[in-house]
Coordinates of C-alpha atoms in Angstrom, one line a residue:
M1200 CA 0.0 0.0 0.0
S1201 CA 5.0 6.8 -5.7
S1202 CA 5.6 10.9 -5.1
S1203 CA 5.1 8.1 -2.6
T1204 CA 5.8 8.8 1.0
A1205 CA 5.0 5.3 1.9
W1206 CA 7.5 3.9 -0.7
K1207 CA 10.1 6.4 0.5
E1208 CA 9.6 5.2 4.1
A1209 CA 10.0 1.6 3.0
D1210 CA 12.8 2.3 0.5
S1211 CA 15.7 0.8 2.3
G1212 CA 16.9 -2.8 2.6
D1213 CA 14.6 -5.1 4.4
D1214 CA 11.6 -2.8 4.5
A1215 CA 11.2 -3.0 0.7
E1216 CA 11.2 -6.8 0.8
G1217 CA 8.9 -6.6 3.9
Y1218 CA 6.3 -4.7 2.0
D1219 CA 6.5 -7.2 -0.8
S1220 CA 5.8 -10.0 1.7
Y1221 CA 2.5 -8.5 2.8
D1222 CA -0.3 -10.9 2.1
D1223 CA -2.6 -8.9 -0.2
L1224 CA -5.4 -11.4 -0.4
P1225 CA -8.2 -8.8 0.1
E1226 CA -6.7 -6.7 -2.6
R1227 CA -6.4 -9.6 -5.0
L1228 CA -10.0 -10.8 -4.3
I1229 CA -11.7 -7.4 -4.2
G1230 CA -9.6 -4.4 -5.2
Y1231 CA -7.5 -5.3 -8.2
P1232 CA -10.3 -7.1 -10.0
A1233 CA -12.4 -3.9 -9.7
V1234 CA -9.6 -1.9 -11.1
F1235 CA -9.1 -4.2 -14.0
H1236 CA -12.8 -4.3 -14.8
A1237 CA -13.0 -0.5 -14.7
L1238 CA -10.2 -0.2 -17.2
G1239 CA -11.2 -3.0 -19.5
I1240 CA -7.9 -4.9 -18.9
G1241 CA -8.2 -8.1 -20.8
S1242 CA -10.1 -6.6 -23.7
S1243 CA -8.5 -6.1 -27.1
A1244 CA -8.9 -2.3 -26.8
V1245 CA -6.4 -2.2 -24.0
R1246 CA -2.9 -2.9 -25.3
T1247 CA -0.8 -0.6 -23.1
V1248 CA -1.3 -0.1 -19.4
L1249 CA 0.4 2.4 -17.1
D1250 CA 0.8 1.4 -13.5
H1251 CA 1.7 4.7 -11.9
G1252 CA 3.2 4.0 -8.5
C1253 CA 3.9 0.3 -9.1
G1254 CA 5.8 -0.3 -5.9
P1255 CA 7.2 -3.8 -5.7
G1256 CA 5.6 -4.7 -9.0
R1257 CA 3.0 -7.4 -8.1
V1258 CA 0.0 -5.6 -9.6
A1259 CA 1.8 -4.8 -12.9
A1260 CA 2.7 -8.4 -13.3
R1261 CA -0.8 -9.5 -12.6
A1262 CA -2.2 -7.0 -15.1
A1263 CA 0.1 -8.4 -17.8
E1264 CA -0.9 -12.0 -16.9
A1265 CA -4.6 -11.1 -17.1
S1266 CA -4.2 -9.7 -20.6
G1267 CA -2.0 -9.5 -23.6
A1268 CA -1.2 -5.9 -22.8
R1269 CA 2.2 -4.3 -22.3
V1270 CA 2.5 -2.7 -18.9
V1271 CA 4.7 0.3 -18.1
A1272 CA 5.4 0.0 -14.3
A1273 CA 6.6 3.3 -13.0
D1274 CA 7.6 4.5 -9.6
V1275 CA 9.7 7.2 -7.8
S1276 CA 11.5 4.6 -5.7
P1277 CA 14.6 3.0 -7.2
R1278 CA 14.6 0.4 -4.4
M1279 CA 11.0 -0.7 -5.1
L1280 CA 11.8 -0.9 -8.8
A1281 CA 14.7 -3.2 -8.0
V1282 CA 12.4 -5.4 -6.0
A1283 CA 9.9 -5.5 -8.8
R1284 CA 12.5 -6.4 -11.4
E1285 CA 14.0 -9.1 -9.2
R1286 CA 10.8 -10.7 -7.7
H1287 CA 8.1 -10.0 -10.3
P1288 CA 9.6 -9.9 -13.7
H1289 CA 7.4 -10.3 -16.8
P1290 CA 8.3 -10.1 -20.5
R1291 CA 5.6 -7.6 -21.1
V1292 CA 6.3 -5.3 -18.1
D1293 CA 8.7 -2.4 -18.5
H1294 CA 9.9 -0.9 -15.2
R1295 CA 10.7 2.8 -15.3
L1296 CA 11.7 5.5 -12.8
I1297 CA 9.6 8.6 -12.3
E1298 CA 11.9 11.6 -11.9
D1299 CA 10.6 15.1 -10.9
G1300 CA 7.1 13.8 -11.2
R1301 CA 7.3 13.4 -14.9
L1302 CA 6.6 10.4 -17.1
A1303 CA 9.3 11.6 -19.6
F1304 CA 9.6 8.1 -21.1
L1305 CA 5.9 8.2 -22.3
D1306 CA 4.6 10.4 -25.2
D1307 CA 1.3 12.2 -25.1
G1308 CA -1.6 9.9 -25.6
S1309 CA 0.5 6.8 -25.7
V1310 CA -1.2 4.4 -23.2
D1311 CA -4.7 2.9 -23.4
A1312 CA -5.4 2.7 -19.7
A1313 CA -3.8 3.8 -16.4
M1314 CA -4.0 2.9 -12.7
S1315 CA -2.7 4.1 -9.4
C1316 CA -3.0 1.6 -6.6
F1317 CA -2.4 2.8 -3.1
V1318 CA -0.6 5.9 -4.4
Y1319 CA -2.9 8.8 -3.5
V1320 CA -3.0 7.9 0.2
A1321 CA 0.8 8.1 0.2
V1322 CA 0.8 11.7 -1.0
G1323 CA 0.6 14.3 1.8
E1324 CA -0.4 17.4 -0.3
V1325 CA -3.4 17.7 -2.5
E1326 CA -1.2 19.6 -5.0
G1327 CA 0.8 16.4 -5.5
L1328 CA -2.4 14.5 -6.3
H1329 CA -3.2 17.1 -9.0
D1330 CA 0.3 16.7 -10.4
I1331 CA -0.1 12.9 -10.7
A1332 CA -3.6 13.1 -12.3
A1333 CA -2.5 15.8 -14.8
E1334 CA 0.6 13.8 -15.9
V1335 CA -1.5 10.6 -16.3
H1336 CA -4.1 12.5 -18.3
R1337 CA -1.3 13.7 -20.6
V1338 CA 0.0 10.2 -21.5
L1339 CA -3.5 8.6 -21.7
R1340 CA -5.1 8.3 -25.2
P1341 CA -8.5 9.9 -25.8
G1342 CA -11.2 7.5 -24.6
G1343 CA -8.8 5.7 -22.3
R1344 CA -9.7 5.3 -18.6
Y1345 CA -7.8 6.0 -15.4
A1346 CA -8.6 4.2 -12.1
V1347 CA -7.4 5.1 -8.6
L1348 CA -7.5 2.4 -5.9
D1349 CA -7.1 3.2 -2.3
A1350 CA -8.2 2.2 1.2
N1351 CA -11.7 3.3 1.6
P1352 CA -11.8 6.6 3.7
R1353 CA -15.3 5.6 4.9
S1354 CA -13.9 2.4 6.4
T1355 CA -11.0 4.0 8.4
G1356 CA -10.3 2.1 11.7
I1357 CA -11.9 -1.2 10.7
R1358 CA -9.8 -4.3 11.1
F1359 CA -9.9 -6.2 7.8
S1360 CA -8.4 -9.6 7.3
T1361 CA -4.8 -8.5 6.6
F1362 CA -4.7 -4.8 7.3
R1363 CA -6.1 -1.8 9.2
T1364 CA -5.9 1.8 8.0
G1365 CA -6.3 4.4 10.8
D1366 CA -6.9 3.9 14.5
P1367 CA -10.4 2.8 15.7
G1368 CA -12.6 5.6 16.9
R1369 CA -10.5 8.3 15.2
V1370 CA -12.1 10.8 12.8
Y1371 CA -9.5 12.1 10.3
T1372 CA -9.6 15.4 8.5
K1373 CA -8.7 15.9 4.8
G1374 CA -5.0 15.1 4.3
E1375 CA -4.4 14.1 7.9
R1376 CA -1.7 11.5 8.5
R1377 CA -2.9 8.0 9.4
R1378 CA -1.2 4.8 10.6
T1379 CA -1.6 1.7 8.5
L1380 CA -0.7 -1.7 9.7
L1381 CA -0.1 -4.5 7.1
E1382 CA 0.0 -8.1 8.4
R1383 CA 2.9 -10.3 7.3
P1384 CA 3.0 -14.1 7.3
G1385 CA 5.3 -16.3 9.4
G1386 CA 4.9 -14.4 12.7
A1387 CA 6.7 -11.3 11.4
A1388 CA 5.8 -8.0 13.0
P1389 CA 3.2 -6.0 11.1
L1390 CA 4.6 -3.5 8.6
E1391 CA 3.6 0.0 9.8
L1392 CA 3.2 2.8 7.2
T1393 CA 2.0 6.3 7.4
D1394 CA -0.5 7.4 4.8
H1395 CA -3.0 10.3 4.4
H1396 CA -6.8 10.5 4.7
W1397 CA -8.5 11.8 1.5
P1398 CA -12.3 11.9 1.4
C1399 CA -14.0 10.5 -1.7
R1400 CA -14.8 14.1 -2.8
T1401 CA -11.1 14.8 -3.1
Y1402 CA -10.6 12.0 -5.6
L1403 CA -13.5 13.2 -7.7
D1404 CA -12.2 16.8 -7.6
V1405 CA -8.7 15.8 -8.5
L1406 CA -9.7 13.7 -11.5
G1407 CA -12.3 16.3 -12.6
K1408 CA -9.8 19.1 -12.5
A1409 CA -7.3 17.1 -14.5
G1410 CA -9.9 16.8 -17.3
F1411 CA -11.3 13.3 -16.7
T1412 CA -15.0 12.8 -17.4
D1413 CA -17.6 10.0 -16.9
L1414 CA -16.4 9.7 -13.3
D1415 CA -17.4 6.6 -11.4
V1416 CA -17.1 5.6 -7.7
H1417 CA -17.1 1.9 -6.8
E1418 CA -16.9 0.5 -3.3
P1419 CA -16.6 -3.3 -3.8
V1420 CA -17.3 -5.8 -1.0
L1421 CA -16.5 -9.5 -0.7
P1422 CA -19.3 -11.7 -2.0
R1423 CA -21.0 -13.5 0.9
H1424 CA -20.5 -16.9 -0.7
S1425 CA -16.7 -16.5 -0.6
A1426 CA -15.0 -18.3 2.3
L1427 CA -11.4 -17.4 1.4
L1428 CA -11.2 -14.8 4.1
G1429 CA -13.0 -16.8 6.8
S1430 CA -16.6 -17.4 7.8
R1431 CA -17.5 -13.7 8.4
P1432 CA -14.8 -11.3 7.4
A1433 CA -15.2 -7.6 7.7
E1434 CA -14.8 -7.3 3.9
A1435 CA -18.3 -8.8 3.5
D1436 CA -20.0 -6.0 5.5
H1437 CA -17.7 -3.0 5.0
P1438 CA -16.1 -1.9 1.7
P1439 CA -12.3 -2.0 2.3
F1440 CA -11.4 -0.2 -0.9
L1441 CA -12.4 2.8 -3.0
V1442 CA -12.1 2.7 -6.8
V1443 CA -12.5 6.1 -8.6
S1444 CA -12.2 6.1 -12.3
G1445 CA -12.7 8.5 -15.2
A1446 CA -12.1 8.8 -19.0
K1447 CA -10.1 11.1 -21.1
E1448 CA -12.2 12.8 -23.7

């Protein structure tokens, strides 16, 4: 769970590998499928995908595996990119470093779809969100969609199967720092990150200002017939993730 404060905090040595060891089962069951559906990943119309803020590279590899698309996996963290290249290589994934907030390696209108997964919560200033959305809008082709996936701000403090974002009982203001705990297997201590609280309205405002239209908000929950997260996981009653998407005209 880049201008990514979270990635920078986990950018040295064992912390980068520790983040990659997080069991992202809720994300795999609920969050990432919602993003792929919103973007049409797997359809013939999506041949190039940008993963802006790819971190350790698992999502980019999964997007490539779920489709025949080429994926440009970009991040501000050299250490995260090194982990991605080493642990999650794929012949159709190209890992690139974001420098000064610019996707200088991509031309205007050169990608069919774009996603940012757990990136916006890692940015502490709303101006940084506007910069990301504007640069993604530049490289996206007309008609292409952009999807942002984050922890749901309306589910702050709820203990989900493998993570908790924010402390129980706390009410967070726009942009306020929150503590996120990610469970790791094998008895390892949880990985603690600091992210930021952005209300749903902020995502809509940021994408709208960047020029995205046909905005959509999706708060997926786990189907009740699924037992992969236990008999009564919180994910069945509370949406753990927020997916906001829009199209470039």
